[in-house]
Coordinates of C-alpha atoms in Angstrom, one line a residue:
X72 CA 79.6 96.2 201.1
X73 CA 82.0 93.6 202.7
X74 CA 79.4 92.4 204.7
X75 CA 76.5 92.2 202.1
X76 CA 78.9 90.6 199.1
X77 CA 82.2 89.1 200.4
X78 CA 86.1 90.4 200.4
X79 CA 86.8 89.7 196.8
X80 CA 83.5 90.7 195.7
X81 CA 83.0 94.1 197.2
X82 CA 87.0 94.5 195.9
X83 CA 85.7 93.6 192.2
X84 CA 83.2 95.5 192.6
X85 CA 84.8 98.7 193.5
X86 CA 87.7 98.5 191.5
X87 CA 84.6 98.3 188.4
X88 CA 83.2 101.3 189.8
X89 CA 86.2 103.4 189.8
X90 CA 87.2 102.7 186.6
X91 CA 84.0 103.0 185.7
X92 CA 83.7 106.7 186.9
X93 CA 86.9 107.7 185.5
X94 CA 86.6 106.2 182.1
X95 CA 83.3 108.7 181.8
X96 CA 82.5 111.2 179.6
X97 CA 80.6 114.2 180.3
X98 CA 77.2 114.1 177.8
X99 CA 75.4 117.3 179.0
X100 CA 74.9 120.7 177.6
X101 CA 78.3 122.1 176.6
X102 CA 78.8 125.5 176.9
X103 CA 81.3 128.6 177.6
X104 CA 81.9 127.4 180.7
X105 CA 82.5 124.0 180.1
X106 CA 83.2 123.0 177.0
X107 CA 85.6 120.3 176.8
X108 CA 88.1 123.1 176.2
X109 CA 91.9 121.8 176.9
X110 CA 95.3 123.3 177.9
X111 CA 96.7 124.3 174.6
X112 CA 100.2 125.8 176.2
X113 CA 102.6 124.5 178.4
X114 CA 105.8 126.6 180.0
X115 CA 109.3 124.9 179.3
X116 CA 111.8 125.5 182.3
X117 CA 115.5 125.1 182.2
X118 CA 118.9 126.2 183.4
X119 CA 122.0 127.4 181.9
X120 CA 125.4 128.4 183.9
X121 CA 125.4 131.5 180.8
X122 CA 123.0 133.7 179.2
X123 CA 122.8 132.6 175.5
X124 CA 120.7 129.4 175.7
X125 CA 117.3 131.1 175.4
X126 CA 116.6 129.8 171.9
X127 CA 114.5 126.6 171.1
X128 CA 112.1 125.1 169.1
X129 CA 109.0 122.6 169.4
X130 CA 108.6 120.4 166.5
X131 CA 105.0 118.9 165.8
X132 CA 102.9 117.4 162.7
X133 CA 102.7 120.8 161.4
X134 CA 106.2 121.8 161.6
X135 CA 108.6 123.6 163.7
X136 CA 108.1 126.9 166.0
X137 CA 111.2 128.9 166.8
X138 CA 110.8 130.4 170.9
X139 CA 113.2 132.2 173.1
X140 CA 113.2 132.2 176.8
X141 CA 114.9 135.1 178.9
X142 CA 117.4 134.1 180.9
X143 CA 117.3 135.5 185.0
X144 CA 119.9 135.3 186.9
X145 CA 119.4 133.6 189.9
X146 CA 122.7 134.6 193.0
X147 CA 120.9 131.3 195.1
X148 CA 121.6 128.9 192.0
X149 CA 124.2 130.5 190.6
X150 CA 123.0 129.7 187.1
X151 CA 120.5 131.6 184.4
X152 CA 116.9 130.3 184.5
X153 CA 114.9 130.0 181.8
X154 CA 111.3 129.9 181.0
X155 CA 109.4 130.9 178.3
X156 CA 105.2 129.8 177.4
X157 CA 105.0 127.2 174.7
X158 CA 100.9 127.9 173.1
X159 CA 99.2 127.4 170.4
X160 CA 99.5 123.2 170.7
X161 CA 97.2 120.9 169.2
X162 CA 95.3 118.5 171.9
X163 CA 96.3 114.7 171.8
X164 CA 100.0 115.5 169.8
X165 CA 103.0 114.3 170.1
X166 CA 105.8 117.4 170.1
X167 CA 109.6 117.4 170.6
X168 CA 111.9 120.3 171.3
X169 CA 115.7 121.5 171.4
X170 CA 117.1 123.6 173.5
X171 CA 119.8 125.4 171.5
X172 CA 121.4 122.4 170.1
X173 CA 122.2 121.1 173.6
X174 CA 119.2 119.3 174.9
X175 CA 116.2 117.8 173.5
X176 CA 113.3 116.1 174.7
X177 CA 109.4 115.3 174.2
X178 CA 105.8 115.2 175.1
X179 CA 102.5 114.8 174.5
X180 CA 99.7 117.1 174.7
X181 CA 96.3 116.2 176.9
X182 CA 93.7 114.2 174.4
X183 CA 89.8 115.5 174.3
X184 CA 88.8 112.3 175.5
X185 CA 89.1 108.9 177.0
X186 CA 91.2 107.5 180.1
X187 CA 94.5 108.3 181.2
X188 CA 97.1 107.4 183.9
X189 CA 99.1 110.0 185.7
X190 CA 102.4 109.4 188.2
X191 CA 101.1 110.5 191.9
X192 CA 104.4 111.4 193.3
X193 CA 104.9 113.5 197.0
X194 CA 107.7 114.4 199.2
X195 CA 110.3 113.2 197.5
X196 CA 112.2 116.0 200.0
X197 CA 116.0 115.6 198.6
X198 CA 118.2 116.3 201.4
X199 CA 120.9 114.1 201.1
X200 CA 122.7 111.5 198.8
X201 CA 120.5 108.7 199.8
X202 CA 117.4 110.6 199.3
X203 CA 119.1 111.1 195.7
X204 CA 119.4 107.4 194.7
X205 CA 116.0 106.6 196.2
X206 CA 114.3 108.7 194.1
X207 CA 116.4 107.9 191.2
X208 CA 115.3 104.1 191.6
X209 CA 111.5 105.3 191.3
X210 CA 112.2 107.7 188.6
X211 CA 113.8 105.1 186.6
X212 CA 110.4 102.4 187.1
X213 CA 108.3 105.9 186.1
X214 CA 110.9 106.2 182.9
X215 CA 110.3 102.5 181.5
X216 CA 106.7 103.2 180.9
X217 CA 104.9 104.6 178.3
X218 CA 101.4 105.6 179.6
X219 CA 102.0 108.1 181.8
X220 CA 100.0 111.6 180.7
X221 CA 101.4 113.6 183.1
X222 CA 103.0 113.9 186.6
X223 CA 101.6 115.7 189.7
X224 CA 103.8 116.0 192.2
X225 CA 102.3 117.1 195.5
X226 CA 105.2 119.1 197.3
X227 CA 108.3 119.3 199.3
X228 CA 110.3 118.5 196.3
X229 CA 113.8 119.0 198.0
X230 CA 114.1 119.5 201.7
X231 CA 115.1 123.3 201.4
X232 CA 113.8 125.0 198.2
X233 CA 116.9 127.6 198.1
X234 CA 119.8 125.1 198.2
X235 CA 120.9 124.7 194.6
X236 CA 122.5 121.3 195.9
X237 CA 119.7 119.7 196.7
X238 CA 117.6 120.5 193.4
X239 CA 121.0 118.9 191.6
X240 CA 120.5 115.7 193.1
X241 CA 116.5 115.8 192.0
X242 CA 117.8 116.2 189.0
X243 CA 120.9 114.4 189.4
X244 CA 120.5 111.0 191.7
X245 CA 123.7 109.7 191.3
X246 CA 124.1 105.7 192.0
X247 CA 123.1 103.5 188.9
X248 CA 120.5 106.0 188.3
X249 CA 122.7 108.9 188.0
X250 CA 120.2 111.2 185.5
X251 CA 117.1 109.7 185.5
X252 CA 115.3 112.5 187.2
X253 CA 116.8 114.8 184.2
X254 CA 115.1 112.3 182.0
X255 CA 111.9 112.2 183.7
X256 CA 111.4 116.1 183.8
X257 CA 112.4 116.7 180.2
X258 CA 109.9 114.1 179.0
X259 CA 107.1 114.3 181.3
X260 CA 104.4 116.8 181.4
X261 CA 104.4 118.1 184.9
X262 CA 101.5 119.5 187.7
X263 CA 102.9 120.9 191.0
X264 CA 101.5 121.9 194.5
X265 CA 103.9 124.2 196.7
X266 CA 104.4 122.0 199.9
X267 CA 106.3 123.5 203.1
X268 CA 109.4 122.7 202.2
X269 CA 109.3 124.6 199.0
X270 CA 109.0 128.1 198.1
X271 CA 106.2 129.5 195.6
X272 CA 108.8 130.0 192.9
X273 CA 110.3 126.3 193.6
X274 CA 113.4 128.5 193.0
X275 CA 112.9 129.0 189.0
X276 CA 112.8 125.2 188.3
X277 CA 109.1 124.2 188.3
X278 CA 107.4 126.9 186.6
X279 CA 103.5 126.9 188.2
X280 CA 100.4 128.9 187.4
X281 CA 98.8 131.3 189.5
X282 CA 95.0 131.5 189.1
X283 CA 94.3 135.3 190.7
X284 CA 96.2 137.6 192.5
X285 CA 94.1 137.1 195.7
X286 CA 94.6 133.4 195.6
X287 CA 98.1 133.7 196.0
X288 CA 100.9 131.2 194.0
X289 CA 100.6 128.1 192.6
X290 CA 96.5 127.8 192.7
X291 CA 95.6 126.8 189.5
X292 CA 93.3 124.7 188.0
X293 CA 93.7 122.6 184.6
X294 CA 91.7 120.1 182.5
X295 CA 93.1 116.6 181.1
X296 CA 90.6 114.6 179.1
X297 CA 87.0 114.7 181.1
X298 CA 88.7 115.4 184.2
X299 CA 89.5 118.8 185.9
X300 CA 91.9 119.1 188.7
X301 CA 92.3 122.0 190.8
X302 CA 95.5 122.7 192.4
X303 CA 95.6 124.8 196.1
X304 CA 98.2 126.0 198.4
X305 CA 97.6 125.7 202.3
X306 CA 100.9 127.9 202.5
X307 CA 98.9 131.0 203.7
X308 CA 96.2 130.9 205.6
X309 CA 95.0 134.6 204.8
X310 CA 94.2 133.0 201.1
X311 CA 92.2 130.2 202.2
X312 CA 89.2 132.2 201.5
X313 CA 89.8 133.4 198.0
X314 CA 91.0 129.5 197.1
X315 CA 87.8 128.2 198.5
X316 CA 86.1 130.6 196.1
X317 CA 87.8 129.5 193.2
X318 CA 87.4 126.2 194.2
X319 CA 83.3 126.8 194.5
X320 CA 84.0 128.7 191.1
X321 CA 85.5 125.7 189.1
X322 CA 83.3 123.1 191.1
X323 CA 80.0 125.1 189.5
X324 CA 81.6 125.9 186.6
X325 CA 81.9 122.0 185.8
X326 CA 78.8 122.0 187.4
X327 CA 76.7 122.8 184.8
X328 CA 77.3 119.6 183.0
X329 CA 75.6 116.4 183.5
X330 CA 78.5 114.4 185.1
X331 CA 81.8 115.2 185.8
X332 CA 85.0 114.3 187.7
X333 CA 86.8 117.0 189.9
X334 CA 90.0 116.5 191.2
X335 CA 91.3 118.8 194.1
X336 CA 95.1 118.7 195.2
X337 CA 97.3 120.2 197.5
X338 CA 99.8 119.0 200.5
X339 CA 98.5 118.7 203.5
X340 CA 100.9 117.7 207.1

């Protein structure tokens, strides 16, 4: 392409296709396996150093919903964790919550159509108080905005998944960024992939689907606007089989509709 139309050209010219191709809508036949259908729930995860902060509520145009989360003691963390399935949301809405009078936050649930930008975020691996404030910086550039739909964070989130420490300082950065990471989580909409560093429970603070039982954890797939993405776990290799299948399933079920845009996601070394 460089050859046949120039640097700047062939860069123009891609850059029109891809926005192109994600700007699409699907126009074929919609039907039960495909039918623009979107994630109407999403899990709220918190902590608590005691056991009676499982109340909240989620506020939207329609009201406010009363939940409860049961708390589970965790002897790693040292702390209750929390979370609890929020369902029953209404595509393209804004919603806010509060967590028993002691935090609140917001976000927005996936629209039926049109384009979107997500955060691409991997190996942010916090080990140490540098790895803290580095993160921090970024989280705080990703907090000034307001376009981003969701974030997918692809793995290795702290450098060991069971020291309570480390999760603190994702959470935590200290510097001139000392709780930006707090803010990001409890406004952002969040997609993860277990990476090696991590364990498939990301110690009670991510809370991730888990498609089958013979795919193993955090394998999931999820639809945001025209797009599906499809989460795997190269953790295992004794599931690699049963996550190709589901990948195979979701690729044909998406199939059956004239044009599409599939997303697969997972860590790789």
């Amino acid at each position: 392409l460089v050859r046949t139309l120039g640097a700047e050209q062939a860069a123009q010219t891609v850059r029109a296709f891809g926005e192109a191709f994600i700007r699409s809508m699907p126009t074929g036949k919609q039907n039960s396996f495909a039918n623009r259908t979107l994630p109407d729930a999403v899990y709220l995860t918190y902590s608590a150093p005691d056991a009676v902060q499982e109340a909240f509520s989620v506020t939207g145009p329609k009201g406010t919903a009363d939940y409860a989360a049961n708390p589970v003691w965790s002897d790693s963390a040292g702390k209750y964790l929390y979370s609890a399935k929020v369902d029953g949301l209404a595509p393209d809405t804004n919603y806010t919550y509060n967590i028993a009078g002691s935090y609140s936050g917001a976000f927005k649930t996936p629209a039926e159509t049109g384009a979107f930008t997500f955060a691409f975020l991997t190996d942010t691996q916090i080990g140490f108080e540098a790895d803290a404030k580095a993160t921090g910086a970024m989280f705080s550039l990703l907090n000034s905005r307001d376009d981003l739909a969701f974030a997918y964070i692809a793995g290795d989130m702290t450098d060991s998944s069971r020291n309570e420490r480390q999760w603190e300082m994702l959470f935590e950065n200290g510097g001139v960024n000392s709780a930006v990471g707090q803010t990001f989580f409890g406004s952002h909409l969040i997609a993860a992939a277990q990476g090696n560093h991590d364990n498939s429970s990301f110690s009670g603070h991510i809370t991730a689907p888990c498609a089958n039982s013979g795919v193993g954890p955090v394998v999931y797939a999820f639809d945001y606007s025209n797009v599906k993405f499809v989460v795997l776990n190269m953790n295992n290799p004794d599931t690699w089989a049963a996550q190709a299948d589901f990948l195979r399933q979701q690729a044909a079920d998406y199939g059956r509709i004239d044009r599409l845009n599939k997303i697969s996601m997972e860590q790789t070394e």
